[in-house]
Short mmCIF file of C-alpha atoms in Angstrom, two decimals:
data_model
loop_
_atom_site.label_atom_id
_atom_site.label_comp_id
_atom_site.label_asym_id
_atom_site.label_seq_id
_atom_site.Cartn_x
_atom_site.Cartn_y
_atom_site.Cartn_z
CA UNK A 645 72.20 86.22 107.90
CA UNK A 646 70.09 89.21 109.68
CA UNK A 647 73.71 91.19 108.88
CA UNK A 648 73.33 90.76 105.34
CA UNK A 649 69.64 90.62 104.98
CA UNK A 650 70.11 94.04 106.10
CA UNK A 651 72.33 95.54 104.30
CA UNK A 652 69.41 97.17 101.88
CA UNK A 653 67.71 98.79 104.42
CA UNK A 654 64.56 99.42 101.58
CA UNK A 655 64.37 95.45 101.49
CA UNK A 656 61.12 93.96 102.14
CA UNK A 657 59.49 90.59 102.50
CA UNK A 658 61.01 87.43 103.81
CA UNK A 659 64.55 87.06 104.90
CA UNK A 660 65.14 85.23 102.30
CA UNK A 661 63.98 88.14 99.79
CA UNK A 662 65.86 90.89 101.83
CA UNK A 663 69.26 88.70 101.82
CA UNK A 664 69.26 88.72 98.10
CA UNK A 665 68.42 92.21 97.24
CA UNK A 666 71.07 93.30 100.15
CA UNK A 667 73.09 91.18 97.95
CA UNK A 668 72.54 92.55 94.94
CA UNK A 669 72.68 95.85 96.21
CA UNK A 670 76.53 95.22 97.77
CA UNK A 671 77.05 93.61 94.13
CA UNK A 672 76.38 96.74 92.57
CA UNK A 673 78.04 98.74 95.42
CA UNK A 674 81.23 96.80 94.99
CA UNK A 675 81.32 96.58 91.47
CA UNK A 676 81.04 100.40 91.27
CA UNK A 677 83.80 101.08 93.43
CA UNK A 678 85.65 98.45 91.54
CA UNK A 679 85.50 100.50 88.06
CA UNK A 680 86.89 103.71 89.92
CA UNK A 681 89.72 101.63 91.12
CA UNK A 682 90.47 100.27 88.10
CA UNK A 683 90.40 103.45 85.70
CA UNK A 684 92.57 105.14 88.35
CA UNK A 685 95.35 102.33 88.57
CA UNK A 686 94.86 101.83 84.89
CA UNK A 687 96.02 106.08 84.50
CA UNK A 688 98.83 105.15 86.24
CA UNK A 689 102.02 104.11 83.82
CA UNK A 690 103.82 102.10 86.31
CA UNK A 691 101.07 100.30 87.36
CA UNK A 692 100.27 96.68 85.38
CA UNK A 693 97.17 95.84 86.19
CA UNK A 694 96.36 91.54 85.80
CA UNK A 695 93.06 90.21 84.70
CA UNK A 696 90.05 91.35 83.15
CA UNK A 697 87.40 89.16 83.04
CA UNK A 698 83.94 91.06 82.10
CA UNK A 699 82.39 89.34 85.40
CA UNK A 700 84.67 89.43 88.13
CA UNK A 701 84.59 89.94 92.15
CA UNK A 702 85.90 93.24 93.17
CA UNK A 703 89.59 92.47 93.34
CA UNK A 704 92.37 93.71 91.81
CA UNK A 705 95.74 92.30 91.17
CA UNK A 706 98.66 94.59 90.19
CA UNK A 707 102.18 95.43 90.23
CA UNK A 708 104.25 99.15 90.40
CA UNK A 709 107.28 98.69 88.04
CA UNK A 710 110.74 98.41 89.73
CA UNK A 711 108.93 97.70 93.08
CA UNK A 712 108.69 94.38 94.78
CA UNK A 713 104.67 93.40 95.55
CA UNK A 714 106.01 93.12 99.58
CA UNK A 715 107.49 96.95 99.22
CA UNK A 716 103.99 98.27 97.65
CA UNK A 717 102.04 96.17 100.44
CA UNK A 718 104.27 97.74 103.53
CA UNK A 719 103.87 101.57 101.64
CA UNK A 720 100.20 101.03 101.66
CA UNK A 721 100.30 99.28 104.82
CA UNK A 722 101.66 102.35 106.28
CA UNK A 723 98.81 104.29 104.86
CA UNK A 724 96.20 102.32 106.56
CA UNK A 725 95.30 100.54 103.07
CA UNK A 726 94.89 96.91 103.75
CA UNK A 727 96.08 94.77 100.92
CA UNK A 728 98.17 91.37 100.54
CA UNK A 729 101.11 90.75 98.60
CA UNK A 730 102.56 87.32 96.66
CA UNK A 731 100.59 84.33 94.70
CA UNK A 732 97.71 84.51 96.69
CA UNK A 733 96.89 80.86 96.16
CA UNK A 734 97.12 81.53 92.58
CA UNK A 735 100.48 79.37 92.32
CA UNK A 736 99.95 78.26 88.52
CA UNK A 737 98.66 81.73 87.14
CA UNK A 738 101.73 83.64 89.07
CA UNK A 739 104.26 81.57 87.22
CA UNK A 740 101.65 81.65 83.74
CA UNK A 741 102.07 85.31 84.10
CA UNK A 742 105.70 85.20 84.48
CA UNK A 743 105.79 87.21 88.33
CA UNK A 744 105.99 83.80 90.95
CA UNK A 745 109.64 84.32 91.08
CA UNK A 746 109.56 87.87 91.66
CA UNK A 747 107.05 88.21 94.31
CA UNK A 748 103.71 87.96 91.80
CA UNK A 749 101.61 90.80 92.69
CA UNK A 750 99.82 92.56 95.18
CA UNK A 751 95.71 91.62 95.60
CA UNK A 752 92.97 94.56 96.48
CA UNK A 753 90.17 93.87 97.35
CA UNK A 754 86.80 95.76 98.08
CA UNK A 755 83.99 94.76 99.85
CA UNK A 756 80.18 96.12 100.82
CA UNK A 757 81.31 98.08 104.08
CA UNK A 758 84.03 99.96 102.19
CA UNK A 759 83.07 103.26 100.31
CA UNK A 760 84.85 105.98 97.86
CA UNK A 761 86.95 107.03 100.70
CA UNK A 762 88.55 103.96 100.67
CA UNK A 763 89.07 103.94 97.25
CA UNK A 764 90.59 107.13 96.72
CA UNK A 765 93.05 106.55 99.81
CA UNK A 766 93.94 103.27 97.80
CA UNK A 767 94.86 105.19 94.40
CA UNK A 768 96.61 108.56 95.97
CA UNK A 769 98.76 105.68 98.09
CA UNK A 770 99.69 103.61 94.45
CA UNK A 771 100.22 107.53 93.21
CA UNK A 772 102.70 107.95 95.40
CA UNK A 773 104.87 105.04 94.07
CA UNK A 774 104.01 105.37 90.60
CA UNK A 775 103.97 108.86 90.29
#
């Protein structure tokens, strides 16, 4: 809780108070990376891109045509770009969306300790593949 709490090192009052404006301020931190993630994989014609709810986490779900989700996971794997690859306990909307029997997709996902960097290594790695 102190971890968190912290996070917004201009928080003040109670712990309580500091834990949710740290929170907030990772909400808007992640949500900010989230749209430069998304309007670079969404510049990229090989890339489908799945979902797109107008409040979501900061997670993205895609696919590189003519690539298998497990062959875009090991390329960015390889890059030192942490991602995971198949259904992701989303059994039902895999086969909705017509990619469970392919592989489904591989899952993104950013977080408050990640930062543009991480981001940008993300995109140029999906570049390379869909480039």
């Amino acid at each position: 809780m102190d971890h968190l709490a912290g996070l917004d090192t201009t928080a003040a009052g109670t712990r309580r108070q500091r834990l949710l404006t740290s929170m907030a301020a990772a909400h808007e931190h992640e949500q900010g990376l989230l749209r430069v993630l998304l309007a670079g994989l969404a510049a990229m014609g090989k890339v489908t891109l799945y979902g797109n709810a107008r409040n979501r986490t900061a997670t993205v779900y895609l696919n590189v045509a003519g690539l298998t989700p497990r062959t875009v996971a090991e390329h960015l794997a390889e890059r030192k770009v942490n991602v995971w690859d198949g259904d992701n306990y989303a059994w039902e909307p895999a086969g909705a969306l017509g990619i469970r029997d392919t592989g489904s997709a591989v899952r993104a996902g950013l977080v408050h300790y990640n930062d543009r960097s991480d981001v940008d290594r993300l995109l140029a790695a999906v570049a390379e593949l869909a480039g």
